[in-house]
Amino acid sequence: MKNAMKIASVLLALVFAMLSFAACGKTETPNNTTDSSAASSADTSASAETPAAVKKVGIIQYISHPSLDNCYTGVEAALKERFGDNVVINRQIGSDTSADTDCGTYASQFAAQNYDMIVAIATPAASSAVAAAEDKDIPVVFCAVSDPMSIGLVESMEKPGFNCSGTSDVLDMAAQVKLIRAMQPDVKKIGVLYTTSEANSITQLGLLEEAAKAYGIEIIASGIQNDADIPAAATALAAKVDCFNNFTDNNVVNNLSTLLHATDAANIPSPSLPFSVKDARSVSSPRAYEDRRLAEAKRSVTIDYVALGKVTGNMAADALEGAKLADMAVKTISDATPVVNTDVLAAFGMTLPADYADIETVTTNK
């Protein structure tokens, strides 16, 4: 039974086709961005050297992870498309071990240096940016914040009310549960790990539980506080459930390989996340934006984070041109495009359920 469910887990990804964290103190320097070699060097001379017409944008990315990296790619592209060389981007990334502290440091530096805007990627970065920028009324645009209302970034999704708005990456939990049920018709219990201190994760857990009720499926959740809790928690949870699922919890996503070891050892399906559809052990994933390091993730309902970043970047550009963030509704992504690796399907002798028969297909490493 569990072998069959493991096979079934290799099946598919729904990709929200609008939008497919580098180490502590390390600043990524893409083309046409400022180059600072450490956190303390966050463009300290920018105010003296940058012409008034050039916009200075500080970007705080919580940690280095493929989804958040893709958000940055989209944000940068949108800003460059709008302003060309008339925008200076300073990107700072938190480390895996001290990301919360790092984000606070970067936000304080950007505020002290009177940046024109702070773009914050992921919830903890957004919270730090707002706290640092509020007194100076520096606009903050956030990206990939699932529930901005719960942490006080906005008064409402339709009318933020503050000098802050952005994009939400909340997932369609109903679509996730539907996918799992289609792949595993006999599923009764779905396991999920979540970080107890992440407001977004608590919100998404509630949405997942509500979606599962429609199918009579029980969600067995295990709360963690940090990365060190994941191995034991994943192993214990894997012994109790028929499969795992995952949402955009920063700690869990950044330690997916640890979670996969636990599910593989228990011979149950792995978490629902988007990665490389062209690798031999992964059936489905977002098109074009691939992460081969985490290719063992086997199915997902997710979003295209590059596209999400572009939406965020366009909102930031509008604000830099005078639009009021207080009146700019928080935006989300809704379209989905399934993709499947037919080579992997054939290797396991599997066929797609009827509801997923018309999806896009690719083949391994091509």
mmCIF file of C-alpha atoms in Angstrom:
data_model
loop_
_atom_site.group_PDB
_atom_site.id
_atom_site.type_symbol
_atom_site.label_atom_id
_atom_site.label_comp_id
_atom_site.label_asym_id
_atom_site.label_seq_id
_atom_site.Cartn_x
_atom_site.Cartn_y
_atom_site.Cartn_z
ATOM 1 C CA MET A 1 0.000 0.000 0.000
ATOM 2 C CA LYS A 2 2.687 2.506 1.023
ATOM 3 C CA ASN A 3 4.845 1.524 -1.956
ATOM 4 C CA ALA A 4 1.952 2.346 -4.217
ATOM 5 C CA MET A 5 1.460 5.677 -2.513
ATOM 6 C CA LYS A 6 5.157 6.488 -2.868
ATOM 7 C CA ILE A 7 4.963 5.796 -6.562
ATOM 8 C CA ALA A 8 1.864 7.895 -6.839
ATOM 9 C CA SER A 9 3.667 10.786 -5.171
ATOM 10 C CA VAL A 10 6.063 11.075 -8.084
ATOM 11 C CA LEU A 11 3.353 12.392 -10.258
ATOM 12 C CA LEU A 12 2.689 16.009 -10.767
ATOM 13 C CA ALA A 13 2.854 19.722 -10.148
ATOM 14 C CA LEU A 14 0.289 22.430 -10.596
ATOM 15 C CA VAL A 15 2.156 25.619 -11.293
ATOM 16 C CA PHE A 16 0.570 28.988 -10.774
ATOM 17 C CA ALA A 17 1.898 30.362 -14.031
ATOM 18 C CA MET A 18 2.216 33.920 -12.992
ATOM 19 C CA LEU A 19 5.101 33.440 -10.752
ATOM 20 C CA SER A 20 7.407 30.290 -10.906
ATOM 21 C CA PHE A 21 16.906 32.976 -0.102
ATOM 22 C CA ALA A 22 23.138 33.835 -0.721
ATOM 23 C CA ALA A 23 24.853 33.474 2.757
ATOM 24 C CA CYS A 24 25.075 35.846 5.786
ATOM 25 C CA GLY A 25 26.892 39.054 5.027
ATOM 26 C CA LYS A 26 27.111 38.111 1.380
ATOM 27 C CA THR A 27 25.679 40.516 -1.140
ATOM 28 C CA GLU A 28 24.699 39.222 -4.536
ATOM 29 C CA THR A 29 25.705 41.619 -7.304
ATOM 30 C CA PRO A 30 23.734 41.015 -10.492
ATOM 31 C CA ASN A 31 24.290 43.247 -13.503
ATOM 32 C CA ASN A 32 23.671 46.965 -12.894
ATOM 33 C CA THR A 33 23.395 46.630 -9.113
ATOM 34 C CA THR A 34 25.641 48.059 -6.432
ATOM 35 C CA ASP A 35 28.479 45.895 -5.112
ATOM 36 C CA SER A 36 28.941 45.759 -1.343
ATOM 37 C CA SER A 37 31.168 43.072 0.137
ATOM 38 C CA ALA A 38 29.601 42.843 3.598
ATOM 39 C CA ALA A 39 26.489 43.774 5.506
ATOM 40 C CA SER A 40 28.159 46.824 7.024
ATOM 41 C CA SER A 41 29.028 48.166 3.557
ATOM 42 C CA ALA A 42 25.451 48.648 2.380
ATOM 43 C CA ASP A 43 26.231 51.528 0.026
ATOM 44 C CA THR A 44 27.308 54.002 2.736
ATOM 45 C CA SER A 45 28.395 56.579 0.155
ATOM 46 C CA ALA A 46 25.348 56.233 -2.085
ATOM 47 C CA SER A 47 23.663 59.410 -0.871
ATOM 48 C CA ALA A 48 26.727 61.471 -1.775
ATOM 49 C CA GLU A 49 27.510 59.830 -5.119
ATOM 50 C CA THR A 50 24.110 59.010 -6.592
ATOM 51 C CA PRO A 51 22.402 61.737 -8.680
ATOM 52 C CA ALA A 52 19.026 62.851 -7.375
ATOM 53 C CA ALA A 53 17.248 61.466 -10.441
ATOM 54 C CA VAL A 54 18.561 57.963 -9.765
ATOM 55 C CA LYS A 55 16.427 55.890 -7.418
ATOM 56 C CA LYS A 56 18.150 53.928 -4.645
ATOM 57 C CA VAL A 57 16.358 50.683 -3.826
ATOM 58 C CA GLY A 58 17.482 48.415 -0.999
ATOM 59 C CA ILE A 59 16.357 44.812 -1.305
ATOM 60 C CA ILE A 60 16.325 42.566 1.752
ATOM 61 C CA GLN A 61 16.006 38.832 1.040
ATOM 62 C CA TYR A 62 15.371 36.669 4.095
ATOM 63 C CA ILE A 63 17.651 33.767 3.088
ATOM 64 C CA SER A 64 19.056 32.240 -0.071
ATOM 65 C CA HIS A 65 16.560 29.777 -1.498
ATOM 66 C CA PRO A 66 15.465 29.117 -5.096
ATOM 67 C CA SER A 67 11.950 30.522 -4.678
ATOM 68 C CA LEU A 68 13.183 33.720 -3.014
ATOM 69 C CA ASP A 69 16.061 34.022 -5.480
ATOM 70 C CA ASN A 70 13.471 33.859 -8.250
ATOM 71 C CA CYS A 71 11.479 36.606 -6.548
ATOM 72 C CA TYR A 72 14.571 38.814 -6.664
ATOM 73 C CA THR A 73 15.133 38.014 -10.324
ATOM 74 C CA GLY A 74 11.630 39.206 -11.131
ATOM 75 C CA VAL A 75 11.864 42.343 -8.998
ATOM 76 C CA GLU A 76 15.191 43.341 -10.537
ATOM 77 C CA ALA A 77 13.926 42.747 -14.066
ATOM 78 C CA ALA A 78 10.839 44.899 -13.545
ATOM 79 C CA LEU A 79 12.800 47.774 -12.015
ATOM 80 C CA LYS A 80 15.416 47.700 -14.779
ATOM 81 C CA GLU A 81 12.748 47.576 -17.461
ATOM 82 C CA ARG A 82 11.132 50.689 -16.004
ATOM 83 C CA PHE A 83 14.178 52.775 -15.001
ATOM 84 C CA GLY A 84 17.189 51.302 -16.810
ATOM 85 C CA ASP A 85 20.391 52.808 -15.390
ATOM 86 C CA ASN A 86 18.398 55.299 -13.320
ATOM 87 C CA VAL A 87 17.952 52.817 -10.480
ATOM 88 C CA VAL A 88 20.626 51.521 -8.112
ATOM 89 C CA ILE A 89 19.752 48.214 -6.441
ATOM 90 C CA ASN A 90 21.510 47.033 -3.288
ATOM 91 C CA ARG A 91 20.555 43.441 -2.451
ATOM 92 C CA GLN A 92 21.321 41.998 0.983
ATOM 93 C CA ILE A 93 20.621 38.375 1.976
ATOM 94 C CA GLY A 94 20.335 36.904 5.458
ATOM 95 C CA SER A 95 22.243 33.799 6.477
ATOM 96 C CA ASP A 96 20.624 30.502 7.355
ATOM 97 C CA THR A 97 21.738 30.829 10.977
ATOM 98 C CA SER A 98 21.017 34.491 11.733
ATOM 99 C CA ALA A 99 18.555 35.645 9.111
ATOM 100 C CA ASP A 100 16.203 37.492 11.453
ATOM 101 C CA THR A 101 19.056 39.530 12.956
ATOM 102 C CA ASP A 102 20.569 40.139 9.527
ATOM 103 C CA CYS A 103 17.319 41.463 8.125
ATOM 104 C CA GLY A 104 16.999 43.921 10.996
ATOM 105 C CA THR A 105 20.555 45.123 10.399
ATOM 106 C CA TYR A 106 20.077 45.606 6.669
ATOM 107 C CA ALA A 107 16.772 47.422 7.170
ATOM 108 C CA SER A 108 18.314 49.814 9.701
ATOM 109 C CA GLN A 109 21.197 50.565 7.304
ATOM 110 C CA PHE A 110 18.901 51.280 4.383
ATOM 111 C CA ALA A 111 16.748 53.554 6.535
ATOM 112 C CA ALA A 112 19.766 55.397 7.976
ATOM 113 C CA GLN A 113 21.079 56.001 4.445
ATOM 114 C CA ASN A 114 17.733 57.369 3.273
ATOM 115 C CA TYR A 115 17.070 54.898 0.506
ATOM 116 C CA ASP A 116 14.146 55.779 -1.736
ATOM 117 C CA MET A 117 12.517 52.411 -1.152
ATOM 118 C CA ILE A 118 12.997 49.075 0.564
ATOM 119 C CA VAL A 119 11.810 45.899 -1.131
ATOM 120 C CA ALA A 120 11.509 42.967 1.278
ATOM 121 C CA ILE A 121 11.377 39.353 0.126
ATOM 122 C CA ALA A 122 9.599 37.003 2.586
ATOM 123 C CA THR A 123 7.716 37.808 5.766
ATOM 124 C CA PRO A 124 10.562 38.257 8.294
ATOM 125 C CA ALA A 125 12.341 40.642 5.928
ATOM 126 C CA ALA A 126 9.139 42.626 5.455
ATOM 127 C CA SER A 127 8.580 42.963 9.204
ATOM 128 C CA SER A 128 12.133 44.261 9.686
ATOM 129 C CA ALA A 129 11.821 46.699 6.786
ATOM 130 C CA VAL A 130 8.584 48.226 8.037
ATOM 131 C CA ALA A 131 9.941 48.603 11.583
ATOM 132 C CA ALA A 132 13.056 50.422 10.317
ATOM 133 C CA ALA A 133 11.410 52.540 7.630
ATOM 134 C CA GLU A 134 8.296 53.701 9.453
ATOM 135 C CA ASP A 135 9.754 56.768 11.201
ATOM 136 C CA LYS A 136 11.307 58.032 7.951
ATOM 137 C CA ASP A 137 8.254 57.204 5.882
ATOM 138 C CA ILE A 138 10.334 55.203 3.419
ATOM 139 C CA PRO A 139 8.028 53.130 1.216
ATOM 140 C CA VAL A 140 8.229 49.355 1.667
ATOM 141 C CA VAL A 141 7.129 46.879 -0.981
ATOM 142 C CA PHE A 142 7.001 43.237 0.088
ATOM 143 C CA CYS A 143 7.169 40.089 -1.995
ATOM 144 C CA ALA A 144 6.073 36.531 -1.120
ATOM 145 C CA VAL A 145 4.280 37.378 2.121
ATOM 146 C CA SER A 146 1.399 34.937 2.451
ATOM 147 C CA ASP A 147 -0.650 36.799 5.065
ATOM 148 C CA PRO A 148 0.393 40.470 5.368
ATOM 149 C CA MET A 149 -2.657 41.372 7.445
ATOM 150 C CA SER A 150 -1.842 38.954 10.273
ATOM 151 C CA ILE A 151 1.499 40.664 10.974
ATOM 152 C CA GLY A 152 0.205 44.214 10.546
ATOM 153 C CA LEU A 153 1.851 45.128 7.263
ATOM 154 C CA VAL A 154 -1.486 46.260 5.857
ATOM 155 C CA GLU A 155 -4.887 47.158 7.219
ATOM 156 C CA SER A 156 -6.624 45.253 4.452
ATOM 157 C CA MET A 157 -5.650 43.473 1.262
ATOM 158 C CA GLU A 158 -7.717 45.908 -0.817
ATOM 159 C CA LYS A 159 -6.554 49.145 0.848
ATOM 160 C CA PRO A 160 -3.289 48.717 2.799
ATOM 161 C CA GLY A 161 -3.589 52.064 4.592
ATOM 162 C CA PHE A 162 0.173 52.359 5.242
ATOM 163 C CA ASN A 163 3.186 53.247 3.106
ATOM 164 C CA CYS A 164 3.518 49.546 2.412
ATOM 165 C CA SER A 165 2.035 47.050 -0.038
ATOM 166 C CA GLY A 166 3.181 44.174 -2.210
ATOM 167 C CA THR A 167 2.417 40.622 -3.247
ATOM 168 C CA SER A 168 1.163 37.513 -1.471
ATOM 169 C CA ASP A 169 2.261 33.972 -2.330
ATOM 170 C CA VAL A 170 -0.575 32.220 -0.533
ATOM 171 C CA LEU A 171 -1.134 28.813 -2.125
ATOM 172 C CA ASP A 172 -4.381 27.284 -3.324
ATOM 173 C CA MET A 173 -4.750 24.640 -0.617
ATOM 174 C CA ALA A 174 -7.892 23.219 -2.188
ATOM 175 C CA ALA A 175 -5.897 22.523 -5.358
ATOM 176 C CA GLN A 176 -3.124 20.896 -3.324
ATOM 177 C CA VAL A 177 -5.525 18.545 -1.566
ATOM 178 C CA LYS A 178 -7.300 17.749 -4.806
ATOM 179 C CA LEU A 179 -3.958 16.801 -6.380
ATOM 180 C CA ILE A 180 -3.012 14.564 -3.467
ATOM 181 C CA ARG A 181 -6.372 12.828 -3.523
ATOM 182 C CA ALA A 182 -6.129 12.273 -7.268
ATOM 183 C CA MET A 183 -2.696 10.696 -6.894
ATOM 184 C CA GLN A 184 -3.573 8.762 -3.716
ATOM 185 C CA PRO A 185 -7.280 7.930 -3.662
ATOM 186 C CA ASP A 186 -6.984 6.082 -0.321
ATOM 187 C CA VAL A 187 -5.173 8.848 1.558
ATOM 188 C CA LYS A 188 -6.558 9.426 5.059
ATOM 189 C CA LYS A 189 -3.844 11.395 6.874
ATOM 190 C CA ILE A 190 -1.552 14.100 5.473
ATOM 191 C CA GLY A 191 1.455 15.216 7.509
ATOM 192 C CA VAL A 192 2.837 18.733 7.530
ATOM 193 C CA LEU A 193 5.673 20.467 9.377
ATOM 194 C CA TYR A 194 5.360 24.168 10.168
ATOM 195 C CA THR A 195 7.314 26.800 12.097
ATOM 196 C CA THR A 196 5.362 27.928 15.143
ATOM 197 C CA SER A 197 6.798 31.461 14.988
ATOM 198 C CA GLU A 198 5.899 32.039 11.320
ATOM 199 C CA ALA A 199 2.514 33.743 11.127
ATOM 200 C CA ASN A 200 2.242 32.813 7.457
ATOM 201 C CA SER A 201 2.671 29.141 8.251
ATOM 202 C CA ILE A 202 -0.052 29.186 10.888
ATOM 203 C CA THR A 203 -2.410 30.836 8.425
ATOM 204 C CA GLN A 204 -1.593 28.338 5.675
ATOM 205 C CA LEU A 205 -2.017 25.413 8.054
ATOM 206 C CA GLY A 206 -5.537 26.590 8.790
ATOM 207 C CA LEU A 207 -6.296 26.850 5.084
ATOM 208 C CA LEU A 208 -4.930 23.348 4.472
ATOM 209 C CA GLU A 209 -7.000 21.887 7.286
ATOM 210 C CA GLU A 210 -10.131 23.523 5.936
ATOM 211 C CA ALA A 211 -9.481 22.264 2.409
ATOM 212 C CA ALA A 212 -8.879 18.711 3.653
ATOM 213 C CA LYS A 213 -12.254 18.583 5.391
ATOM 214 C CA ALA A 214 -14.038 18.449 2.043
ATOM 215 C CA TYR A 215 -12.327 15.114 1.337
ATOM 216 C CA GLY A 216 -12.573 13.662 4.821
ATOM 217 C CA ILE A 217 -8.793 13.854 5.148
ATOM 218 C CA GLU A 218 -7.103 14.537 8.491
ATOM 219 C CA ILE A 219 -4.128 16.921 8.667
ATOM 220 C CA ILE A 220 -1.517 15.807 11.222
ATOM 221 C CA ALA A 221 0.667 18.846 11.940
ATOM 222 C CA SER A 222 3.938 19.009 13.860
ATOM 223 C CA GLY A 223 5.243 22.407 14.962
ATOM 224 C CA ILE A 224 8.967 23.209 14.935
ATOM 225 C CA GLN A 225 10.931 26.171 16.259
ATOM 226 C CA ASN A 226 14.078 25.994 14.135
ATOM 227 C CA ASP A 227 16.080 23.893 11.673
ATOM 228 C CA ALA A 228 17.427 21.612 14.397
ATOM 229 C CA ASP A 229 13.924 20.352 15.167
ATOM 230 C CA ILE A 230 13.238 19.097 11.655
ATOM 231 C CA PRO A 231 14.987 15.678 11.560
ATOM 232 C CA ALA A 232 13.277 14.270 14.665
ATOM 233 C CA ALA A 233 9.946 15.902 13.908
ATOM 234 C CA ALA A 234 9.903 14.639 10.320
ATOM 235 C CA THR A 235 10.828 11.098 11.335
ATOM 236 C CA ALA A 236 8.138 10.948 14.020
ATOM 237 C CA LEU A 237 5.486 12.413 11.749
ATOM 238 C CA ALA A 238 6.318 10.111 8.844
ATOM 239 C CA ALA A 239 5.354 7.117 10.979
ATOM 240 C CA LYS A 240 1.827 8.478 11.469
ATOM 241 C CA VAL A 241 0.666 9.629 8.032
ATOM 242 C CA ASP A 242 0.013 8.414 4.491
ATOM 243 C CA CYS A 243 1.931 11.245 2.827
ATOM 244 C CA PHE A 244 3.456 14.656 3.468
ATOM 245 C CA ASN A 245 2.495 18.040 2.106
ATOM 246 C CA ASN A 246 4.232 21.386 2.390
ATOM 247 C CA PHE A 247 3.539 25.083 2.015
ATOM 248 C CA THR A 248 5.783 28.133 1.951
ATOM 249 C CA ASP A 249 7.306 27.742 5.428
ATOM 250 C CA ASN A 250 10.823 29.236 5.214
ATOM 251 C CA ASN A 251 12.489 26.797 7.630
ATOM 252 C CA VAL A 252 10.942 23.709 6.102
ATOM 253 C CA VAL A 253 11.569 24.735 2.501
ATOM 254 C CA ASN A 254 15.203 25.524 3.298
ATOM 255 C CA ASN A 255 15.622 22.033 4.800
ATOM 256 C CA LEU A 256 13.657 20.025 2.279
ATOM 257 C CA SER A 257 16.393 17.426 1.800
ATOM 258 C CA THR A 258 16.204 16.540 5.514
ATOM 259 C CA LEU A 259 12.476 16.086 5.235
ATOM 260 C CA LEU A 260 12.870 13.931 2.136
ATOM 261 C CA HIS A 261 15.245 11.586 3.959
ATOM 262 C CA ALA A 262 12.544 10.966 6.558
ATOM 263 C CA THR A 263 9.799 10.316 4.031
ATOM 264 C CA ASP A 264 12.013 8.051 1.931
ATOM 265 C CA ALA A 265 12.948 6.022 5.021
ATOM 266 C CA ALA A 266 9.264 5.628 5.886
ATOM 267 C CA ASN A 267 8.415 4.730 2.262
ATOM 268 C CA ILE A 268 5.729 7.397 1.955
ATOM 269 C CA PRO A 269 5.184 10.225 -0.558
ATOM 270 C CA SER A 270 7.336 13.305 -0.235
ATOM 271 C CA PRO A 271 6.412 16.966 0.244
ATOM 272 C CA SER A 272 4.583 18.963 -2.348
ATOM 273 C CA LEU A 273 7.091 21.432 -3.780
ATOM 274 C CA PRO A 274 8.112 22.656 -7.224
ATOM 275 C CA PHE A 275 11.542 21.796 -8.536
ATOM 276 C CA SER A 276 13.206 20.283 -11.563
ATOM 277 C CA VAL A 277 10.847 18.437 -13.834
ATOM 278 C CA LYS A 278 13.710 17.226 -16.022
ATOM 279 C CA ASP A 279 15.599 15.206 -13.419
ATOM 280 C CA ALA A 280 15.078 11.494 -13.250
ATOM 281 C CA ARG A 281 13.409 11.382 -9.835
ATOM 282 C CA SER A 282 11.096 14.347 -10.308
ATOM 283 C CA VAL A 283 7.940 14.141 -12.344
ATOM 284 C CA SER A 284 6.737 17.710 -12.264
ATOM 285 C CA SER A 285 7.700 21.276 -11.508
ATOM 286 C CA PRO A 286 7.395 24.894 -12.692
ATOM 287 C CA ARG A 287 8.604 25.334 -16.250
ATOM 288 C CA ALA A 288 11.921 27.016 -16.959
ATOM 289 C CA TYR A 289 12.945 27.820 -13.382
ATOM 290 C CA GLU A 290 14.536 24.654 -11.985
ATOM 291 C CA ASP A 291 16.437 23.725 -8.827
ATOM 292 C CA ARG A 292 18.444 20.552 -9.349
ATOM 293 C CA ARG A 293 19.672 20.466 -5.752
ATOM 294 C CA LEU A 294 16.156 19.642 -4.591
ATOM 295 C CA ALA A 295 15.050 17.515 -7.501
ATOM 296 C CA GLU A 296 13.651 14.787 -5.253
ATOM 297 C CA ALA A 297 10.542 16.806 -4.458
ATOM 298 C CA LYS A 298 7.875 14.957 -6.356
ATOM 299 C CA ARG A 299 4.696 16.959 -6.753
ATOM 300 C CA SER A 300 3.303 20.377 -6.003
ATOM 301 C CA VAL A 301 0.755 23.107 -6.241
ATOM 302 C CA THR A 302 2.771 26.285 -6.328
ATOM 303 C CA ILE A 303 3.398 29.558 -8.066
ATOM 304 C CA ASP A 304 5.959 31.012 -10.479
ATOM 305 C CA TYR A 305 8.108 33.171 -8.205
ATOM 306 C CA VAL A 306 9.899 35.008 -11.014
ATOM 307 C CA ALA A 307 6.565 36.262 -12.253
ATOM 308 C CA LEU A 308 5.545 37.137 -8.692
ATOM 309 C CA GLY A 309 8.740 39.151 -8.397
ATOM 310 C CA LYS A 310 7.911 41.009 -11.600
ATOM 311 C CA VAL A 311 4.491 41.925 -10.261
ATOM 312 C CA THR A 312 6.192 43.166 -7.079
ATOM 313 C CA GLY A 313 8.797 45.106 -9.055
ATOM 314 C CA ASN A 314 6.140 46.826 -11.113
ATOM 315 C CA MET A 315 4.301 47.837 -7.948
ATOM 316 C CA ALA A 316 7.597 49.217 -6.588
ATOM 317 C CA ALA A 317 8.196 51.131 -9.822
ATOM 318 C CA ASP A 318 4.718 52.627 -9.689
ATOM 319 C CA ALA A 319 5.348 53.796 -6.123
ATOM 320 C CA LEU A 320 8.716 55.286 -7.074
ATOM 321 C CA GLU A 321 6.883 57.226 -9.776
ATOM 322 C CA GLY A 322 4.397 58.623 -7.269
ATOM 323 C CA ALA A 323 1.642 56.072 -6.746
ATOM 324 C CA LYS A 324 0.523 55.732 -3.121
ATOM 325 C CA LEU A 325 1.164 52.310 -1.596
ATOM 326 C CA ALA A 326 -1.530 53.005 0.996
ATOM 327 C CA ASP A 327 -4.076 52.760 -1.808
ATOM 328 C CA MET A 328 -2.386 49.965 -3.789
ATOM 329 C CA ALA A 329 -4.118 46.621 -3.233
ATOM 330 C CA VAL A 330 -1.993 43.602 -2.329
ATOM 331 C CA LYS A 331 -1.711 41.375 -5.398
ATOM 332 C CA THR A 332 -1.781 37.604 -5.698
ATOM 333 C CA ILE A 333 -1.345 35.007 -8.434
ATOM 334 C CA SER A 334 -4.057 32.591 -9.492
ATOM 335 C CA ASP A 335 -3.438 30.884 -12.862
ATOM 336 C CA ALA A 336 -2.093 27.310 -12.888
ATOM 337 C CA THR A 337 -0.346 25.207 -15.520
ATOM 338 C CA PRO A 338 0.406 21.534 -14.809
ATOM 339 C CA VAL A 339 3.597 19.986 -16.203
ATOM 340 C CA VAL A 340 4.580 16.316 -16.112
ATOM 341 C CA ASN A 341 7.689 14.286 -17.010
ATOM 342 C CA THR A 342 6.429 11.460 -19.199
ATOM 343 C CA ASP A 343 9.703 9.502 -18.893
ATOM 344 C CA VAL A 344 9.198 9.145 -15.154
ATOM 345 C CA LEU A 345 5.568 8.197 -15.600
ATOM 346 C CA ALA A 346 6.506 5.478 -18.068
ATOM 347 C CA ALA A 347 9.250 4.130 -15.792
ATOM 348 C CA PHE A 348 6.713 3.518 -13.065
ATOM 349 C CA GLY A 349 3.983 2.259 -15.387
ATOM 350 C CA MET A 350 1.695 5.065 -14.286
ATOM 351 C CA THR A 351 -1.054 6.939 -16.068
ATOM 352 C CA LEU A 352 -2.506 10.316 -15.169
ATOM 353 C CA PRO A 353 -5.957 10.635 -13.627
ATOM 354 C CA ALA A 354 -8.534 11.929 -16.072
ATOM 355 C CA ASP A 355 -8.622 15.387 -14.473
ATOM 356 C CA TYR A 356 -4.928 15.853 -15.364
ATOM 357 C CA ALA A 357 -4.910 14.257 -18.801
ATOM 358 C CA ASP A 358 -4.372 17.474 -20.784
ATOM 359 C CA ILE A 359 -1.306 18.795 -19.017
ATOM 360 C CA GLU A 360 1.940 19.941 -20.618
ATOM 361 C CA THR A 361 4.660 17.285 -20.787
ATOM 362 C CA VAL A 362 8.481 17.257 -20.880
ATOM 363 C CA THR A 363 11.095 14.511 -20.910
ATOM 364 C CA THR A 364 14.106 13.897 -18.673
ATOM 365 C CA ASN A 365 17.104 16.200 -19.218
ATOM 366 C CA LYS A 366 15.759 17.576 -22.492
#
